[in-house]
PDB file of C-alpha atoms in Angstrom:
ATOM      1  CA  MET A  26      -0.337   0.328   0.201  1.00  0.00           C
ATOM      2  CA  PRO A  27       1.436   3.140  -0.661  1.00  0.00           C
ATOM      3  CA  PHE A  28       1.828   5.939   1.685  1.00  0.00           C
ATOM      4  CA  LYS A  29      -0.522   8.839   1.506  1.00  0.00           C
ATOM      5  CA  PRO A  30       0.407  11.995   3.901  1.00  0.00           C
ATOM      6  CA  GLY A  31      -2.749  13.582   3.369  1.00  0.00           C
ATOM      7  CA  ILE A  32      -4.662  10.946   5.257  1.00  0.00           C
ATOM      8  CA  VAL A  33      -1.438  10.605   7.422  1.00  0.00           C
ATOM      9  CA  VAL A  34      -1.921  14.244   8.801  1.00  0.00           C
ATOM     10  CA  LEU A  35      -5.935  13.914   8.881  1.00  0.00           C
ATOM     11  CA  VAL A  36      -5.557  10.916  11.490  1.00  0.00           C
ATOM     12  CA  LEU A  37      -2.792  12.814  13.385  1.00  0.00           C
ATOM     13  CA  THR A  38      -5.237  16.209  13.149  1.00  0.00           C
ATOM     14  CA  LEU A  39      -8.384  14.292  14.137  1.00  0.00           C
ATOM     15  CA  ALA A  40      -6.759  12.318  17.204  1.00  0.00           C
ATOM     16  CA  LEU A  41      -5.072  15.702  18.133  1.00  0.00           C
ATOM     17  CA  ILE A  42      -8.836  17.393  18.047  1.00  0.00           C
ATOM     18  CA  SER A  43     -10.386  14.524  19.815  1.00  0.00           C
ATOM     19  CA  VAL A  44      -7.325  14.417  22.545  1.00  0.00           C
ATOM     20  CA  THR A  45      -8.089  18.760  22.907  1.00  0.00           C
ATOM     21  CA  ALA A  46     -11.734  17.990  23.281  1.00  0.00           C
ATOM     22  CA  CYS A  47     -11.444  15.033  26.254  1.00  0.00           C
ATOM     23  CA  GLY A  48      -8.914  17.831  28.105  1.00  0.00           C
ATOM     24  CA  ALA A  49     -11.039  20.333  28.194  1.00  0.00           C
ATOM     25  CA  GLU A  50     -13.893  17.925  29.499  1.00  0.00           C
ATOM     26  CA  ASP A  51     -12.349  16.423  31.918  1.00  0.00           C
ATOM     27  CA  ASN A  52     -12.476  19.334  34.362  1.00  0.00           C
ATOM     28  CA  PRO A  53     -15.319  21.625  33.617  1.00  0.00           C
ATOM     29  CA  LEU A  54     -16.419  23.923  36.484  1.00  0.00           C
ATOM     30  CA  VAL A  55     -19.779  23.766  36.919  1.00  0.00           C
ATOM     31  CA  HIS A  56     -23.115  26.291  38.064  1.00  0.00           C
ATOM     32  CA  GLU A  57     -26.749  25.073  37.386  1.00  0.00           C
ATOM     33  CA  GLY A  58     -30.219  26.709  39.040  1.00  0.00           C
ATOM     34  CA  ILE A  59     -33.029  27.986  38.504  1.00  0.00           C
ATOM     35  CA  VAL A  60     -33.777  31.431  37.865  1.00  0.00           C
ATOM     36  CA  ALA A  61     -37.728  31.859  38.431  1.00  0.00           C
ATOM     37  CA  ALA A  62     -38.503  34.236  35.199  1.00  0.00           C
ATOM     38  CA  PRO A  63     -39.509  33.012  32.138  1.00  0.00           C
ATOM     39  CA  LEU A  64     -36.448  31.937  29.319  1.00  0.00           C
ATOM     40  CA  ASP A  65     -36.872  35.113  27.141  1.00  0.00           C
ATOM     41  CA  ASP A  66     -36.652  38.369  29.973  1.00  0.00           C
ATOM     42  CA  VAL A  67     -33.848  35.356  31.775  1.00  0.00           C
ATOM     43  CA  TRP A  68     -31.425  35.961  27.811  1.00  0.00           C
ATOM     44  CA  LYS A  69     -32.582  39.284  27.596  1.00  0.00           C
ATOM     45  CA  ALA A  70     -31.195  39.162  31.593  1.00  0.00           C
ATOM     46  CA  LEU A  71     -27.228  37.773  29.844  1.00  0.00           C
ATOM     47  CA  THR A  72     -27.689  39.332  26.728  1.00  0.00           C
ATOM     48  CA  THR A  73     -28.190  43.097  26.495  1.00  0.00           C
ATOM     49  CA  LYS A  74     -26.656  46.083  28.382  1.00  0.00           C
ATOM     50  CA  GLU A  75     -30.789  46.890  29.846  1.00  0.00           C
ATOM     51  CA  GLY A  76     -30.388  43.750  31.043  1.00  0.00           C
ATOM     52  CA  GLN A  77     -27.130  43.247  32.134  1.00  0.00           C
ATOM     53  CA  GLU A  78     -27.231  46.485  33.430  1.00  0.00           C
ATOM     54  CA  SER A  79     -29.847  45.940  35.407  1.00  0.00           C
ATOM     55  CA  TRP A  80     -28.374  43.365  37.364  1.00  0.00           C
ATOM     56  CA  MET A  81     -24.670  42.157  36.832  1.00  0.00           C
ATOM     57  CA  VAL A  82     -22.456  45.354  35.948  1.00  0.00           C
ATOM     58  CA  ALA A  83     -22.715  49.396  36.545  1.00  0.00           C
ATOM     59  CA  HIS A  84     -21.799  49.350  32.548  1.00  0.00           C
ATOM     60  CA  SER A  85     -21.540  47.169  29.179  1.00  0.00           C
ATOM     61  CA  GLU A  86     -21.632  47.079  25.752  1.00  0.00           C
ATOM     62  CA  ILE A  87     -22.668  44.281  23.494  1.00  0.00           C
ATOM     63  CA  ASP A  88     -22.926  43.318  20.447  1.00  0.00           C
ATOM     64  CA  LEU A  89     -25.038  39.428  20.690  1.00  0.00           C
ATOM     65  CA  LYS A  90     -22.894  38.581  16.681  1.00  0.00           C
ATOM     66  CA  ILE A  91     -19.851  35.975  16.033  1.00  0.00           C
ATOM     67  CA  GLY A  92     -17.155  37.157  17.433  1.00  0.00           C
ATOM     68  CA  GLY A  93     -19.236  39.840  18.808  1.00  0.00           C
ATOM     69  CA  ARG A  94     -17.583  41.828  21.896  1.00  0.00           C
ATOM     70  CA  MET A  95     -19.104  41.733  25.654  1.00  0.00           C
ATOM     71  CA  ARG A  96     -17.745  44.665  27.396  1.00  0.00           C
ATOM     72  CA  THR A  97     -18.674  45.013  30.890  1.00  0.00           C
ATOM     73  CA  HIS A  98     -17.619  47.338  33.931  1.00  0.00           C
ATOM     74  CA  TYR A  99     -17.902  46.760  37.799  1.00  0.00           C
ATOM     75  CA  ASP A 100     -17.476  50.304  38.624  1.00  0.00           C
ATOM     76  CA  ARG A 101     -20.251  53.373  38.712  1.00  0.00           C
ATOM     77  CA  LYS A 102     -17.506  55.341  38.545  1.00  0.00           C
ATOM     78  CA  GLY A 103     -15.331  53.962  35.386  1.00  0.00           C
ATOM     79  CA  ALA A 104     -16.255  53.659  31.708  1.00  0.00           C
ATOM     80  CA  ILE A 105     -16.477  51.077  28.825  1.00  0.00           C
ATOM     81  CA  GLY A 106     -12.643  51.686  27.211  1.00  0.00           C
ATOM     82  CA  ASP A 107     -10.871  52.139  30.544  1.00  0.00           C
ATOM     83  CA  ALA A 108      -8.236  49.717  32.123  1.00  0.00           C
ATOM     84  CA  LYS A 109     -10.393  48.170  34.261  1.00  0.00           C
ATOM     85  CA  THR A 110     -13.382  46.895  30.894  1.00  0.00           C
ATOM     86  CA  ILE A 111     -13.587  43.698  30.380  1.00  0.00           C
ATOM     87  CA  GLU A 112     -13.545  41.904  27.046  1.00  0.00           C
ATOM     88  CA  ASN A 113     -15.113  39.488  26.428  1.00  0.00           C
ATOM     89  CA  THR A 114     -15.602  38.599  22.934  1.00  0.00           C
ATOM     90  CA  ILE A 115     -18.659  35.944  21.276  1.00  0.00           C
ATOM     91  CA  LEU A 116     -17.497  32.668  19.947  1.00  0.00           C
ATOM     92  CA  SER A 117     -20.936  31.200  19.010  1.00  0.00           C
ATOM     93  CA  TYR A 118     -24.862  31.413  20.432  1.00  0.00           C
ATOM     94  CA  ASP A 119     -27.671  29.503  20.197  1.00  0.00           C
ATOM     95  CA  PRO A 120     -30.824  32.302  20.879  1.00  0.00           C
ATOM     96  CA  LYS A 121     -32.494  31.646  23.821  1.00  0.00           C
ATOM     97  CA  ARG A 122     -30.816  28.413  24.144  1.00  0.00           C
ATOM     98  CA  MET A 123     -26.856  29.417  24.549  1.00  0.00           C
ATOM     99  CA  LEU A 124     -24.171  31.548  24.675  1.00  0.00           C
ATOM    100  CA  SER A 125     -19.743  30.865  24.471  1.00  0.00           C
ATOM    101  CA  PHE A 126     -17.956  33.746  25.480  1.00  0.00           C
ATOM    102  CA  LYS A 127     -13.997  34.102  25.750  1.00  0.00           C
ATOM    103  CA  VAL A 128     -12.005  36.768  27.677  1.00  0.00           C
ATOM    104  CA  SER A 129     -10.066  38.857  24.398  1.00  0.00           C
ATOM    105  CA  LYS A 130      -8.880  41.022  27.430  1.00  0.00           C
ATOM    106  CA  PRO A 131      -8.806  41.360  31.191  1.00  0.00           C
ATOM    107  CA  PRO A 132      -9.112  44.359  33.212  1.00  0.00           C
ATOM    108  CA  GLU A 133      -6.172  46.076  34.119  1.00  0.00           C
ATOM    109  CA  GLY A 134      -4.739  44.605  37.207  1.00  0.00           C
ATOM    110  CA  PHE A 135      -5.873  40.762  36.924  1.00  0.00           C
ATOM    111  CA  PRO A 136      -4.280  37.938  38.817  1.00  0.00           C
ATOM    112  CA  PHE A 137      -4.712  34.928  36.000  1.00  0.00           C
ATOM    113  CA  PRO A 138      -2.657  37.312  32.802  1.00  0.00           C
ATOM    114  CA  SER A 139      -1.479  33.714  31.473  1.00  0.00           C
ATOM    115  CA  ALA A 140      -4.160  30.963  33.091  1.00  0.00           C
ATOM    116  CA  VAL A 141      -7.349  33.308  31.281  1.00  0.00           C
ATOM    117  CA  LYS A 142      -5.826  33.211  27.154  1.00  0.00           C
ATOM    118  CA  ASN A 143      -6.856  29.332  27.737  1.00  0.00           C
ATOM    119  CA  MET A 144     -10.306  29.664  29.142  1.00  0.00           C
ATOM    120  CA  TRP A 145     -13.907  29.845  27.300  1.00  0.00           C
ATOM    121  CA  THR A 146     -17.664  30.103  29.052  1.00  0.00           C
ATOM    122  CA  VAL A 147     -21.022  28.827  27.407  1.00  0.00           C
ATOM    123  CA  ILE A 148     -24.315  29.354  29.314  1.00  0.00           C
ATOM    124  CA  TYR A 149     -26.701  27.044  28.368  1.00  0.00           C
ATOM    125  CA  PHE A 150     -30.734  28.461  29.436  1.00  0.00           C
ATOM    126  CA  GLU A 151     -33.655  25.397  29.233  1.00  0.00           C
ATOM    127  CA  ALA A 152     -36.952  26.749  29.869  1.00  0.00           C
ATOM    128  CA  ASN A 153     -37.815  25.024  33.199  1.00  0.00           C
ATOM    129  CA  THR A 154     -41.656  26.210  33.012  1.00  0.00           C
ATOM    130  CA  PRO A 155     -43.074  28.265  31.383  1.00  0.00           C
ATOM    131  CA  LYS A 156     -42.440  30.940  34.159  1.00  0.00           C
ATOM    132  CA  THR A 157     -38.929  29.815  35.405  1.00  0.00           C
ATOM    133  CA  THR A 158     -34.800  29.455  33.442  1.00  0.00           C
ATOM    134  CA  ARG A 159     -32.046  26.456  34.541  1.00  0.00           C
ATOM    135  CA  VAL A 160     -29.083  28.549  33.834  1.00  0.00           C
ATOM    136  CA  ARG A 161     -26.198  26.239  33.725  1.00  0.00           C
ATOM    137  CA  ILE A 162     -23.053  28.272  32.799  1.00  0.00           C
ATOM    138  CA  VAL A 163     -19.667  25.992  32.326  1.00  0.00           C
ATOM    139  CA  GLY A 164     -16.152  27.218  32.765  1.00  0.00           C
ATOM    140  CA  LEU A 165     -13.645  25.473  30.146  1.00  0.00           C
ATOM    141  CA  GLY A 166      -9.981  25.160  30.133  1.00  0.00           C
ATOM    142  CA  PHE A 167      -9.318  25.510  33.206  1.00  0.00           C
ATOM    143  CA  GLY A 168      -4.836  24.330  33.152  1.00  0.00           C
ATOM    144  CA  ASP A 169      -2.764  21.727  35.578  1.00  0.00           C
ATOM    145  CA  ASP A 170      -0.618  24.367  36.774  1.00  0.00           C
ATOM    146  CA  GLU A 171      -0.596  26.850  39.483  1.00  0.00           C
ATOM    147  CA  GLU A 172      -1.980  29.875  38.035  1.00  0.00           C
ATOM    148  CA  SER A 173      -4.641  27.527  36.216  1.00  0.00           C
ATOM    149  CA  LYS A 174      -5.936  26.330  39.482  1.00  0.00           C
ATOM    150  CA  LYS A 175      -5.962  29.357  41.171  1.00  0.00           C
ATOM    151  CA  MET A 176      -8.089  31.050  38.509  1.00  0.00           C
ATOM    152  CA  ARG A 177     -10.671  27.912  38.695  1.00  0.00           C
ATOM    153  CA  ALA A 178     -11.106  28.756  42.150  1.00  0.00           C
ATOM    154  CA  PHE A 179     -11.577  32.581  41.003  1.00  0.00           C
ATOM    155  CA  PHE A 180     -13.957  31.545  38.953  1.00  0.00           C
ATOM    156  CA  ASP A 181     -15.318  29.292  40.765  1.00  0.00           C
ATOM    157  CA  ARG A 182     -17.229  31.485  44.149  1.00  0.00           C
ATOM    158  CA  GLY A 183     -17.192  34.064  40.888  1.00  0.00           C
ATOM    159  CA  ASN A 184     -20.449  32.172  39.208  1.00  0.00           C
ATOM    160  CA  ALA A 185     -21.559  31.137  41.970  1.00  0.00           C
ATOM    161  CA  PHE A 186     -21.874  34.606  43.227  1.00  0.00           C
ATOM    162  CA  THR A 187     -23.211  35.890  39.335  1.00  0.00           C
ATOM    163  CA  LEU A 188     -26.009  33.192  39.244  1.00  0.00           C
ATOM    164  CA  LYS A 189     -27.193  33.663  42.764  1.00  0.00           C
ATOM    165  CA  LYS A 190     -27.155  37.161  41.791  1.00  0.00           C
ATOM    166  CA  LEU A 191     -29.333  36.354  38.664  1.00  0.00           C
ATOM    167  CA  GLN A 192     -32.032  34.472  40.578  1.00  0.00           C
ATOM    168  CA  GLU A 193     -32.197  37.330  42.963  1.00  0.00           C
ATOM    169  CA  ARG A 194     -32.709  39.627  40.669  1.00  0.00           C
ATOM    170  CA  PHE A 195     -35.892  37.753  39.374  1.00  0.00           C
ATOM    171  CA  ALA A 196     -36.784  36.879  42.999  1.00  0.00           C
ATOM    172  CA  THR A 197     -36.640  40.657  44.068  1.00  0.00           C
ATOM    173  CA  LYS A 198     -38.763  41.940  41.273  1.00  0.00           C
ATOM    174  CA  LYS A 199     -41.035  39.471  41.419  1.00  0.00           C
ATOM    175  CA  SER A 200     -42.155  40.339  45.087  1.00  0.00           C
ATOM    176  CA  GLY A 201     -42.481  43.861  43.960  1.00  0.00           C
ATOM    177  CA  GLN A 202     -39.418  44.824  46.206  1.00  0.00           C
TER     178      GLN A 202
END
């Protein structure tokens, strides 16, 4: 049988993709909960400027498209575009079902500048009932190095807090507070 370099390259590429995909899924960081709001409202709370500013950040700017930017700022005295702005790039989305993004520019002073380059987040949305939505936040791309382990712990706390605040945003609205 003659040597076919194209097949060898294809097999090696598929093997590398399989190993990379398996490695990324071996240890995902997962936070999941039920939000007391319809799917449309939860989707808007996470994918629009008005929605994000209603509960999560002081300032937001989002261009919901593949390759679009989602820029946020937690400080009311700050402004989008300054050194403390967090910039994410939208990797993919399926309206009202899934949103994935990657930090493209961490805020000044972010303690994990190397590790964050390999990490991305996927948020899944699922109507649980007509008035409730299941939200699942999955962090991927964490390595075994010390910086990545510390960053994972940082996002473990941060994503749990974010999910709790999202739940509270709608619980407060529903109770009229």
